[in-house]
Amino acid sequence: MKNIALFLDRDGTINEEREFISSPDQIQLIPKSAEAIRDANSSGLKVFIISNQSGIARGFLTEQQLVHVHRRLLEQLEREEARIDGIYYCPHHPEFGDHPYRADCECRKPKPGLLQQAAKEFDVNLSHSYLVGDRLVDIQTGRAAGTTNVLVLTGYGRTEYEASIKNDPGIDYVAQDLIDGWRFIKQQIQDRRKDHKDLESAV
C-alpha cells in the first residue's frame, strides 16, 4: 500500500514568515505547528517540507546557508518530538541569478515537480495526500499534483485569501493555522479509513 503524505510549505506555515530567511536565528516556529507535525507522524503520514528558495538564485543566501537554516528548523521540531521525513526545495528563478540557478525549472512551485519527486522516492499516493500552505502558489501546486489542499491564514495566507483567492477552486479548507488544518486533514483521513472498512465488511 502506498504512503499518505502531508506536504508543508515552510515559511508562514511551519515557522514565522521572514523575507528570504538566511540565518538559523530567524527560525521561529508558529505556535502548535510542531504539535500538528508530531500528530501527523503518529498517524502514520510521511511529512515533507516543500519550499521555493529563490533567495539562492537572487544571491540572498547560499545552499550551504540553507542547510544551516534547515538544521535549526529540524532541531526545533525534534525538541517537540516532531519529525520531517524529507525537505525538498527549489533554488531556481526564471529571471534572476546565474547558471545553474537561473532556470525555468520543473521544481519551482506552482509546478508539481517537488511533490512528484517526493512521491517517487517515498512511494506516496498523491491523490490521497494533503498539502498545506499560506500562498496561492501552494494551492496551485497541490492542485497540479492532485492533493487535497489547505490554505492557512498565517504568513501571507490571510492577505492572499482576502485579496484574491476566496473562491479559488483548489482550496479544500481554509484553516487558521497548521494545527487547525491538520485537524481537518485528520478527520478526512479517519472518514476515508472508516469508509474503506465499511466497504470491506460489506463485501
One Martini backbone bead per residue (centre of mass of N, CA, C, O) as a GRO file, in nm:
protein
  203
    1MET     BB    1   0.096   0.037   0.022
    2LYS     BB    2   0.071   0.354  -0.006
    3ASN     BB    3   0.154   0.657   0.096
    4ILE     BB    4   0.078   0.917   0.309
    5ALA     BB    5   0.091   1.278   0.277
    6LEU     BB    6   0.245   1.579   0.419
    7PHE     BB    7   0.257   1.891   0.269
    8LEU     BB    8   0.485   2.165   0.350
    9ASP     BB    9   0.523   2.462   0.390
   10ARG     BB   10   0.723   2.683   0.550
   11ASP     BB   11   0.686   2.983   0.536
   12GLY     BB   12   0.391   3.055   0.725
   13THR     BB   13   0.338   2.748   0.841
   14ILE     BB   14   0.567   2.661   1.048
   15ASN     BB   15   0.710   2.933   1.027
   16GLU     BB   16   0.782   3.239   1.043
   17GLU     BB   17   0.770   3.506   0.849
   18ARG     BB   18   1.058   3.571   0.637
   19GLU     BB   19   1.244   3.742   0.426
   20PHE     BB   20   1.475   3.554   0.324
   21ILE     BB   21   1.603   3.327   0.485
   22SER     BB   22   1.966   3.302   0.621
   23SER     BB   23   1.921   3.239   0.934
   24PRO     BB   24   1.870   3.049   1.211
   25ASP     BB   25   1.766   3.297   1.393
   26GLN     BB   26   1.489   3.323   1.209
   27ILE     BB   27   1.373   3.076   1.351
   28GLN     BB   28   1.013   3.044   1.419
   29LEU     BB   29   0.767   2.887   1.551
   30ILE     BB   30   0.454   2.818   1.516
   31PRO     BB   31   0.212   2.764   1.705
   32LYS     BB   32   0.157   2.410   1.697
   33SER     BB   33   0.318   2.289   1.455
   34ALA     BB   34   0.457   2.053   1.598
   35GLU     BB   35   0.201   1.909   1.688
   36ALA     BB   36   0.096   1.846   1.406
   37ILE     BB   37   0.340   1.678   1.313
   38ARG     BB   38   0.340   1.469   1.538
   39ASP     BB   39   0.053   1.359   1.472
   40ALA     BB   40   0.118   1.276   1.184
   41ASN     BB   41   0.327   1.070   1.260
   42SER     BB   42   0.131   0.896   1.444
   43SER     BB   43  -0.069   0.853   1.180
   44GLY     BB   44   0.144   0.762   0.931
   45LEU     BB   45   0.268   1.003   0.798
   46LYS     BB   46   0.429   1.171   0.566
   47VAL     BB   47   0.668   1.448   0.604
   48PHE     BB   48   0.695   1.748   0.404
   49ILE     BB   49   0.902   1.991   0.264
   50ILE     BB   50   0.789   2.264   0.042
   51SER     BB   51   1.025   2.492  -0.125
   52ASN     BB   52   1.088   2.807  -0.218
   53GLN     BB   53   1.447   2.930  -0.292
   54SER     BB   54   1.522   3.214  -0.459
   55GLY     BB   55   1.746   3.343  -0.282
   56ILE     BB   56   1.972   3.195  -0.424
   57ALA     BB   57   1.947   3.323  -0.706
   58ARG     BB   58   1.951   3.627  -0.576
   59GLY     BB   59   2.188   3.619  -0.334
   60PHE     BB   60   2.088   3.588  -0.016
   61LEU     BB   61   2.184   3.281  -0.037
   62THR     BB   62   2.305   2.969   0.027
   63GLU     BB   63   2.297   2.633   0.041
   64GLN     BB   64   2.458   2.620   0.306
   65GLN     BB   65   2.276   2.809   0.466
   66LEU     BB   66   2.023   2.635   0.433
   67VAL     BB   67   2.121   2.398   0.598
   68HIS     BB   68   2.126   2.557   0.870
   69VAL     BB   69   1.831   2.634   0.874
   70HIS     BB   70   1.718   2.342   0.866
   71ARG     BB   71   1.856   2.243   1.119
   72ARG     BB   72   1.706   2.432   1.313
   73LEU     BB   73   1.424   2.341   1.247
   74LEU     BB   74   1.461   2.042   1.324
   75GLU     BB   75   1.544   2.092   1.616
   76GLN     BB   76   1.282   2.228   1.707
   77LEU     BB   77   1.100   1.988   1.640
   78GLU     BB   78   1.250   1.763   1.802
   79ARG     BB   79   1.193   1.892   2.084
   80GLU     BB   80   0.872   1.809   2.001
   81GLU     BB   81   0.865   1.528   1.848
   82ALA     BB   82   0.915   1.616   1.545
   83ARG     BB   83   0.900   1.491   1.199
   84ILE     BB   84   1.097   1.496   0.901
   85ASP     BB   85   1.133   1.312   0.598
   86GLY     BB   86   1.158   1.575   0.399
   87ILE     BB   87   1.344   1.814   0.192
   88TYR     BB   88   1.211   2.032  -0.063
   89TYR     BB   89   1.380   2.246  -0.304
   90CYS     BB   90   1.393   2.560  -0.485
   91PRO     BB   91   1.671   2.763  -0.627
   92HIS     BB   92   1.514   2.897  -0.852
   93HIS     BB   93   1.497   3.138  -1.136
   94PRO     BB   94   1.390   3.274  -1.443
   95GLU     BB   95   1.533   3.594  -1.387
   96PHE     BB   96   1.751   3.514  -1.169
   97GLY     BB   97   2.075   3.488  -1.193
   98ASP     BB   98   2.285   3.211  -1.239
   99HIS     BB   99   2.436   2.954  -1.333
  100PRO     BB  100   2.194   2.715  -1.234
  101TYR     BB  101   1.960   2.918  -1.112
  102ARG     BB  102   1.882   3.017  -1.390
  103ALA     BB  103   1.553   2.877  -1.431
  104ASP     BB  104   1.307   2.679  -1.604
  105CYS     BB  105   1.170   2.472  -1.402
  106GLU     BB  106   1.005   2.183  -1.233
  107CYS     BB  107   1.029   2.278  -0.905
  108ARG     BB  108   0.868   2.534  -0.917
  109LYS     BB  109   0.635   2.684  -0.776
  110PRO     BB  110   0.344   2.543  -0.922
  111LYS     BB  111   0.496   2.312  -0.980
  112PRO     BB  112   0.502   1.944  -0.904
  113GLY     BB  113   0.799   1.827  -0.878
  114LEU     BB  114   0.849   1.789  -0.570
  115LEU     BB  115   0.614   1.596  -0.516
  116GLN     BB  116   0.696   1.383  -0.726
  117GLN     BB  117   0.966   1.315  -0.600
  118ALA     BB  118   0.863   1.222  -0.324
  119ALA     BB  119   0.670   1.005  -0.430
  120LYS     BB  120   0.890   0.830  -0.561
  121GLU     BB  121   1.085   0.794  -0.304
  122PHE     BB  122   0.809   0.718  -0.096
  123ASP     BB  123   0.552   0.597  -0.208
  124VAL     BB  124   0.317   0.809  -0.297
  125ASN     BB  125  -0.022   0.906  -0.273
  126LEU     BB  126  -0.141   1.194  -0.398
  127SER     BB  127  -0.462   1.157  -0.394
  128HIS     BB  128  -0.425   1.096  -0.057
  129SER     BB  129  -0.302   1.372  -0.011
  130TYR     BB  130  -0.146   1.672   0.149
  131LEU     BB  131  -0.166   2.038   0.146
  132VAL     BB  132   0.014   2.313   0.312
  133GLY     BB  133  -0.048   2.674   0.283
  134ASP     BB  134  -0.010   3.055   0.232
  135ARG     BB  135  -0.038   3.026  -0.087
  136LEU     BB  136  -0.144   3.009  -0.404
  137VAL     BB  137   0.099   2.841  -0.508
  138ASP     BB  138   0.034   2.599  -0.329
  139ILE     BB  139  -0.244   2.529  -0.438
  140GLN     BB  140  -0.151   2.490  -0.733
  141THR     BB  141   0.039   2.256  -0.672
  142GLY     BB  142  -0.166   2.058  -0.555
  143ARG     BB  143  -0.354   2.054  -0.799
  144ALA     BB  144  -0.135   1.942  -0.999
  145ALA     BB  145  -0.090   1.674  -0.807
  146GLY     BB  146  -0.378   1.584  -0.648
  147THR     BB  147  -0.435   1.719  -0.384
  148THR     BB  148  -0.527   1.819  -0.079
  149ASN     BB  149  -0.611   2.168   0.014
  150VAL     BB  150  -0.457   2.401   0.251
  151LEU     BB  151  -0.525   2.718   0.386
  152VAL     BB  152  -0.341   2.939   0.568
  153LEU     BB  153  -0.357   3.249   0.776
  154THR     BB  154  -0.078   3.257   0.785
  155GLY     BB  155   0.133   3.471   0.692
  156TYR     BB  156  -0.005   3.531   0.369
  157GLY     BB  157  -0.295   3.412   0.380
  158ARG     BB  158  -0.494   3.641   0.451
  159THR     BB  159  -0.416   3.835   0.225
  160GLU     BB  160  -0.470   3.645  -0.016
  161TYR     BB  161  -0.759   3.567   0.049
  162GLU     BB  162  -0.883   3.860   0.057
  163ALA     BB  163  -0.776   3.959  -0.228
  164SER     BB  164  -0.822   3.672  -0.442
  165ILE     BB  165  -0.890   3.343  -0.317
  166LYS     BB  166  -1.173   3.260  -0.202
  167ASN     BB  167  -1.272   3.099  -0.492
  168ASP     BB  168  -1.072   2.885  -0.512
  169PRO     BB  169  -1.096   2.551  -0.621
  170GLY     BB  170  -0.827   2.439  -0.461
  171ILE     BB  171  -0.974   2.490  -0.194
  172ASP     BB  172  -1.071   2.276   0.080
  173TYR     BB  173  -0.940   2.458   0.320
  174VAL     BB  174  -0.964   2.700   0.586
  175ALA     BB  175  -0.706   2.790   0.812
  176GLN     BB  176  -0.564   2.937   1.080
  177ASP     BB  177  -0.363   2.687   1.100
  178LEU     BB  178  -0.194   2.398   1.117
  179ILE     BB  179  -0.363   2.260   1.339
  180ASP     BB  180  -0.631   2.308   1.197
  181GLY     BB  181  -0.560   2.165   0.934
  182TRP     BB  182  -0.495   1.889   1.061
  183ARG     BB  183  -0.777   1.828   1.176
  184PHE     BB  184  -0.910   1.810   0.904
  185ILE     BB  185  -0.730   1.586   0.787
  186LYS     BB  186  -0.778   1.370   1.004
  187GLN     BB  187  -1.080   1.343   0.947
  188GLN     BB  188  -1.053   1.257   0.655
  189ILE     BB  189  -0.894   0.998   0.712
  190GLN     BB  190  -1.097   0.863   0.903
  191ASP     BB  191  -1.329   0.855   0.698
  192ARG     BB  192  -1.183   0.688   0.482
  193ARG     BB  193  -1.123   0.440   0.661
  194LYS     BB  194  -1.416   0.380   0.732
  195ASP     BB  195  -1.521   0.338   0.444
  196HIS     BB  196  -1.329   0.102   0.384
  197LYS     BB  197  -1.432  -0.088   0.609
  198ASP     BB  198  -1.729  -0.091   0.519
  199LEU     BB  199  -1.671  -0.213   0.242
  200GLU     BB  200  -1.536  -0.474   0.339
  201SER     BB  201  -1.784  -0.576   0.518
  202ALA     BB  202  -1.985  -0.581   0.258
  203VAL     BB  203  -1.831  -0.812   0.081
   0.00000   0.00000   0.00000
